[in-house]
Each structure stands twice: as structure tokens, then as C-alpha cells.
Tab-separated table of C-alpha atoms in Angstrom:
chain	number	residue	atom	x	y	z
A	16	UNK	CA	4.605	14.898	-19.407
A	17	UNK	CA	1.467	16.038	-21.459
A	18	UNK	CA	-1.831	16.695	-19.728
A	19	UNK	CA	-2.901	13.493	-21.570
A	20	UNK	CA	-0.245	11.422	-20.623
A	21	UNK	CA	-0.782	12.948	-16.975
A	22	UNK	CA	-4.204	11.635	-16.626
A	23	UNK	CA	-3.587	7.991	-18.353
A	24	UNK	CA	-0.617	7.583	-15.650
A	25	UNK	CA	-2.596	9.104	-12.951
A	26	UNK	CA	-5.376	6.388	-13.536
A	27	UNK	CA	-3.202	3.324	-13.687
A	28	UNK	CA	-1.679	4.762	-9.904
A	29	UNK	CA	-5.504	5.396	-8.931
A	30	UNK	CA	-6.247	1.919	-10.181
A	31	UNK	CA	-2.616	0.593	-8.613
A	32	UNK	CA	-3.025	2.302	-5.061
A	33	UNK	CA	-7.242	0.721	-5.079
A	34	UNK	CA	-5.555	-2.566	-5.545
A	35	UNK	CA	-3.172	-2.397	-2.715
A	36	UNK	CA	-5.578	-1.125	0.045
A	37	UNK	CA	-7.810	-3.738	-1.330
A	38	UNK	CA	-4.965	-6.587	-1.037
A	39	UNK	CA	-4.419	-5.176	2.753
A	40	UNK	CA	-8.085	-6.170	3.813
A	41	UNK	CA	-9.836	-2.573	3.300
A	42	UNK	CA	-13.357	-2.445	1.426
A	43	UNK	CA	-12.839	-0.743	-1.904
A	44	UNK	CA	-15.606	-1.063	-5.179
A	45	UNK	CA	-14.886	-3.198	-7.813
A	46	UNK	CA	-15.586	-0.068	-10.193
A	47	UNK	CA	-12.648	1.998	-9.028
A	48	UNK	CA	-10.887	-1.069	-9.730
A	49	UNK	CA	-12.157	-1.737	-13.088
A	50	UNK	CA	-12.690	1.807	-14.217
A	51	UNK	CA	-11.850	2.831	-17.693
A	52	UNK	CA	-9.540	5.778	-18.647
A	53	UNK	CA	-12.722	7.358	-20.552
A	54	UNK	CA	-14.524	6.972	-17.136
A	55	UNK	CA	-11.602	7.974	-14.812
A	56	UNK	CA	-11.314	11.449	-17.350
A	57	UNK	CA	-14.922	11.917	-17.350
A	58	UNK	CA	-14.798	11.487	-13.550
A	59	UNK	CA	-11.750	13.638	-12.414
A	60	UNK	CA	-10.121	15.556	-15.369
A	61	UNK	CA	-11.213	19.259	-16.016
A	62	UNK	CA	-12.065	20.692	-19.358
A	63	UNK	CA	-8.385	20.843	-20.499
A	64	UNK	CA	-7.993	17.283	-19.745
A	65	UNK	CA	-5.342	17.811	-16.607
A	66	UNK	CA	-6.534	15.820	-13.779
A	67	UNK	CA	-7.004	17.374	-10.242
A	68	UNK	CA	-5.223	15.319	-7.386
A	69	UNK	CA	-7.409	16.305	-4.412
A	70	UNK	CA	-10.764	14.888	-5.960
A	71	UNK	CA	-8.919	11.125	-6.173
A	72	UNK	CA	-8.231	11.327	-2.280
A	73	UNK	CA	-10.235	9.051	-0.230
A	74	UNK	CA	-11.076	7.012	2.657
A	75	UNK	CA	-11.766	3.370	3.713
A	76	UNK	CA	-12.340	0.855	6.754
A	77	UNK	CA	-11.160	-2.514	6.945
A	78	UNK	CA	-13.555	-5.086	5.615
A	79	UNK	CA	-13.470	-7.032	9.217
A	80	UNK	CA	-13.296	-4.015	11.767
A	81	UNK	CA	-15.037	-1.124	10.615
A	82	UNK	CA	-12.427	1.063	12.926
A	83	UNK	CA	-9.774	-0.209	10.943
A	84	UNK	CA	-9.749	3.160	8.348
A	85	UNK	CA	-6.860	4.561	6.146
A	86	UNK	CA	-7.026	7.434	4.524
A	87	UNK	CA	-5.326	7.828	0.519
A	88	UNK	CA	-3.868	11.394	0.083
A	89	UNK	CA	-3.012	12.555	-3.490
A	90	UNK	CA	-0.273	15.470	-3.257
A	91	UNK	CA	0.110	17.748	-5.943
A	92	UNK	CA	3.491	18.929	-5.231
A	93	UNK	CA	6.526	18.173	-7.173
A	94	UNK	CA	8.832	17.819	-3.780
A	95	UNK	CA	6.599	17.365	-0.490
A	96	UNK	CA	8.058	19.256	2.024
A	97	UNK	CA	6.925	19.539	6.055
A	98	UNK	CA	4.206	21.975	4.780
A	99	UNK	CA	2.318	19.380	2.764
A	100	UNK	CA	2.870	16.846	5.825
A	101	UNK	CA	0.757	18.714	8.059
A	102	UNK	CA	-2.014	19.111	5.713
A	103	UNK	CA	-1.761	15.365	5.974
A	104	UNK	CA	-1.690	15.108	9.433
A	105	UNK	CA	-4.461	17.589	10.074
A	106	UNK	CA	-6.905	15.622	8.144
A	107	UNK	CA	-6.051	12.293	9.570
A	108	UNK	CA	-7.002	14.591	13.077
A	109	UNK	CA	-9.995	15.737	12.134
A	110	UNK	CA	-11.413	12.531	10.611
A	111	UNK	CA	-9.707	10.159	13.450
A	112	UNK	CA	-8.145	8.305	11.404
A	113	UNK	CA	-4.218	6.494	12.302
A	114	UNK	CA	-3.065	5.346	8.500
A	115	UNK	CA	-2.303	7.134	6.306
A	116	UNK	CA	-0.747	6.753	2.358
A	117	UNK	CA	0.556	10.109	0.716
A	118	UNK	CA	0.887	9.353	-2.743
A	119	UNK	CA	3.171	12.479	-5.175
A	120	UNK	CA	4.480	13.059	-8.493
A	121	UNK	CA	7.887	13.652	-7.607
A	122	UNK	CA	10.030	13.235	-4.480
A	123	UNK	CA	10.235	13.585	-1.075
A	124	UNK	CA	12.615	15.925	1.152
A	125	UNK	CA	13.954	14.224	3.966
A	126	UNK	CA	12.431	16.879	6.519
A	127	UNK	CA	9.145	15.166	5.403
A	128	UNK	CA	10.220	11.892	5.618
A	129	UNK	CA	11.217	12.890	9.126
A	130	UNK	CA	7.534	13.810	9.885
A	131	UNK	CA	7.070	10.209	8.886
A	132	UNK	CA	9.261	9.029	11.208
A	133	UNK	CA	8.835	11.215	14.184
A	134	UNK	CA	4.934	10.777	14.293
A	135	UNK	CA	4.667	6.922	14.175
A	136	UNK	CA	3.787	6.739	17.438
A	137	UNK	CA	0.797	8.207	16.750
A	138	UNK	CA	-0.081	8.002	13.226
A	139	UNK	CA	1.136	4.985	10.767
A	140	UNK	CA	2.664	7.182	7.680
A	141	UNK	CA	3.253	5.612	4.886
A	142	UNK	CA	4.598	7.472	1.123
A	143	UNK	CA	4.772	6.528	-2.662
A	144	UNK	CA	5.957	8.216	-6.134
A	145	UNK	CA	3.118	8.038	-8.507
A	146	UNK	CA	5.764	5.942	-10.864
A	147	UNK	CA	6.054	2.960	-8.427
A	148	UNK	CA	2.398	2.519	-8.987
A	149	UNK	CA	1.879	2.272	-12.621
A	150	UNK	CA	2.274	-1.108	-12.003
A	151	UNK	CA	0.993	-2.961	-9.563
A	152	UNK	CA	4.054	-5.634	-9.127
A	153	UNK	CA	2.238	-8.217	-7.432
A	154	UNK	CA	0.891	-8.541	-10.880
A	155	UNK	CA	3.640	-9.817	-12.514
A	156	UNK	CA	3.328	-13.627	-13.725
A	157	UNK	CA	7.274	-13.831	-12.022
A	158	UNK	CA	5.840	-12.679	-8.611
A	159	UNK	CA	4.246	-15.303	-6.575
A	160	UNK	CA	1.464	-15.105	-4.531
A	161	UNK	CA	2.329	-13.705	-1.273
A	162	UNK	CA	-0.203	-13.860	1.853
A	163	UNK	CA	0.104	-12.230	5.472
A	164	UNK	CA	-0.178	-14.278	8.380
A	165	UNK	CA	-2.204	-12.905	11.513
A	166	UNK	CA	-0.463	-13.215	14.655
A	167	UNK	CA	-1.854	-16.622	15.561
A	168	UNK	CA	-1.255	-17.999	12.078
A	169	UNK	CA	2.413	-16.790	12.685
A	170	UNK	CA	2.109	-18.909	16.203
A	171	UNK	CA	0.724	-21.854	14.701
A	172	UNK	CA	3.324	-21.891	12.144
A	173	UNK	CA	6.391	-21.874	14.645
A	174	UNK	CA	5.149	-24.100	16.647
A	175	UNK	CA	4.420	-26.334	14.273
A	176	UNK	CA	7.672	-26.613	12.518
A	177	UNK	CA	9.252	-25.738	15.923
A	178	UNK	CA	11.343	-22.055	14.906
A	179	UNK	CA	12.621	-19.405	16.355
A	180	UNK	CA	11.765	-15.932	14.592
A	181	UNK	CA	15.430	-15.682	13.468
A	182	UNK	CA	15.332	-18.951	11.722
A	183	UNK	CA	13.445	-17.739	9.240
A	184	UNK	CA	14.317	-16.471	5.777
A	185	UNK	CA	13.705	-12.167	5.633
A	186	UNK	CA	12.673	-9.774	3.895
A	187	UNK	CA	13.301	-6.253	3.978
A	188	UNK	CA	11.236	-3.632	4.959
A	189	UNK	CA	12.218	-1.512	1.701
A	190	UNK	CA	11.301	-4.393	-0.399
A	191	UNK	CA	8.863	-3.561	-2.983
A	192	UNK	CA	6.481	-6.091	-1.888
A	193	UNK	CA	6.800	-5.334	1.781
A	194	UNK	CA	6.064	-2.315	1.015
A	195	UNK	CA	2.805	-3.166	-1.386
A	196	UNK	CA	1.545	-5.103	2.012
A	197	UNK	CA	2.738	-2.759	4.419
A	198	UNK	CA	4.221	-4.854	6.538
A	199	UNK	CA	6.171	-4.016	9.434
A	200	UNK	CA	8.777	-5.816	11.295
A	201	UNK	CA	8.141	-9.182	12.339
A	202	UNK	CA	5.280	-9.859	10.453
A	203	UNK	CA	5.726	-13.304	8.341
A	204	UNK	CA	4.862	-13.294	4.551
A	205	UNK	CA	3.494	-16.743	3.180
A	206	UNK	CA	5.030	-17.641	-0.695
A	207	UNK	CA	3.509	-19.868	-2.806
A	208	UNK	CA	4.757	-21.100	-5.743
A	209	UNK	CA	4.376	-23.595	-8.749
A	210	UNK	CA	5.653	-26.982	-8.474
A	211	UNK	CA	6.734	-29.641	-10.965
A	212	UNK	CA	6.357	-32.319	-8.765
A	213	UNK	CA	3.963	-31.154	-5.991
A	214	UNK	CA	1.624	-28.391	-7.766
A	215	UNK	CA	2.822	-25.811	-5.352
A	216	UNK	CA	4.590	-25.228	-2.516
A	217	UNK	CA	5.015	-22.644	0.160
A	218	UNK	CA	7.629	-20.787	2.131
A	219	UNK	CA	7.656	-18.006	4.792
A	220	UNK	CA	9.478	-14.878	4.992
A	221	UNK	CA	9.942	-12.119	8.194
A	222	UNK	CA	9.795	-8.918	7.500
A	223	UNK	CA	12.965	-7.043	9.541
């Protein structure tokens, strides 16, 4: 990939990942959004046009509880390994923060994914390639709307139709859309879709 293709595909994920924490209830500006490739260069690539990954980290708080924060870290490495999951963890120490996205250009050993796993008592891990955001999927005019219910909109909804958690439909946690939420298990999903007859209608999914 070419320095300018490098920096055209590094703004769509910039633009993607903004989206997503935005989607998940965290305050982001509507210009990091809606920022243009001339901008995003202007703002982050060097003079040889290669963009540097640490300046597009950053940090944000939930729009409803300011103590909600996640923190967006842009890894440079081809293949994160343990070494770059420390760096991760250490700043996610220092600034007090619990969530965490590492976002890379490549893969993932599974000694780092083991980091993942091992501190989620502590710290809420979560990791993308740069080439699942290029597009954000929720996008897509065949993807319906999908909303996450709060745990007393999850009550209200099995009471009212009277269900036990394993009545209803799943989804996976690996699904690309549970994973654009971050959901985690037993949260419920609400789909709505078109309708010939009704306008719209809505189902509910569990995440498992």
C-alpha cells in the first residue's frame, strides 16, 4: 500500500472508529466525523504524505456519565504482540480509564489476545484491523437499524411479552455488529425493519 493510499484508508477507519464510539453513547465532534481527506492529511500526515498513528489516538466520556471514558489506541505495528499491549494498558493506568479499543494494520498474535482476555477483570479490551473499518457496516442500506436496550428496557420487554432470556433469538458475540456495539453477553439488540404492511417492525436479539 502507497503512502497515499495509506492515509485515504487510514481516514475512512478514523472516520469508521468516530462513528462507532459515537453509536455507543460517547461524545465525539461532528467534524471528526465529517472531516475531509484534504483536512484529515493536512491534520495528521507528515511532509511525505505517510500518516502517523499515535497523533489519531484519543479519548472520550460518555455523553450521560462523564466517568463513562474509553480510550482509542492507534498501533503502528504490523503484528501486536504482548509488548504493544502493555503500552496499552499503561496508558489506560495512568489516565484511569477501563475501555479500551486498539485499532492495527495487520494482525494480532494470540499472546496479545490473551492480554485481552486475562485482564478483563479489570480493564474492558477490545481490538480491530484497520480493514474492518473502512466501512462502517451499520451503513449498509441491507443492515437494519439496530438499538441497545438498557437493563430496564430489557426488563420491561420480558415482562411484557412474558420470556425467558433463552427464548430469545441470538446473536453472537463475534458478529460484526455485536462487535460495532460492543455488546457483551446478555445484552438484547432491538431490529427494526421495513414493512409492507405495517411500516416497520421490530425484533430482539441476545447477545451470547
Amino acid at each position: 500500500m502507497s503512502d497515499g493510499d495509506d492515509s485515504a484508508a487510514l481516514w475512512k477507519v478514523n472516520r469508521t472508529i468516530h462513528e462507532l464510539v459515537k453509536d455507543r453513547g460517547y461524545q465525539v465532534a461532528d467534524e471528526e466525523i465529517n472531516m475531509s481527506l484534504a483536512d484529515f492529511k493536512a491534520q495528521y500526515a507528515n511532509n511525505g504524505g505517510t500518516v502517523d498513528r499515535n497523533q489519531l489516538n484519543f479519548f472520550t466520556n460518555a455523553r450521560t456519565d462523564p466517568s463513562d471514558q474509553i480510550f482509542v489506541f492507534f498501533s503502528d505495528e504490523k503484528s501486536v504482540g504482548v509488548k504493544t499491549m502493555r503500552k496499552l494498558l499503561n496508558i489506560l493506568e495512568e489516565k484511569n480509564i477501563a475501555k479500551g479499543i486498539i485499532i492495527f494494520p495487520g494482525t494480532m498474535t494470540s499472546s496479545a489476545r490473551k492480554v485481552i482476555s486475562a485482564m478483563q477483570a479489570r480493564f474492558r479490551l477490545e481490538e480491530f484491523a484497520e480493514a474492518d473499518l473502512l466501512v462502517n457496516i451499520t451503513h449498509h442500506k441491507l443492515v437494519p437499524r439496530h438499538e441497545v436496550l438498557d437493563p430496564e428496557q430489557k426488563k420491561l420487554l420480558l415482562e411484557r411479552y412474558r420470556l425467558k432470556e433463552t427464548q430469545l433469538p441470538r446473536i453472537q458475540l463475534a458478529d460484526p455488529i455485536a462487535r460495532y456495539y460492543g455488546l457483551r453477553r446478555g445484552q438484547v439488540v432491538k431490529i427494526t425493519r421495513p414493512s409492507e404492511t405495517s411500516g416497520r417492525y421490530a425484533s430482539y436479539r441476545i447477545c451470547f
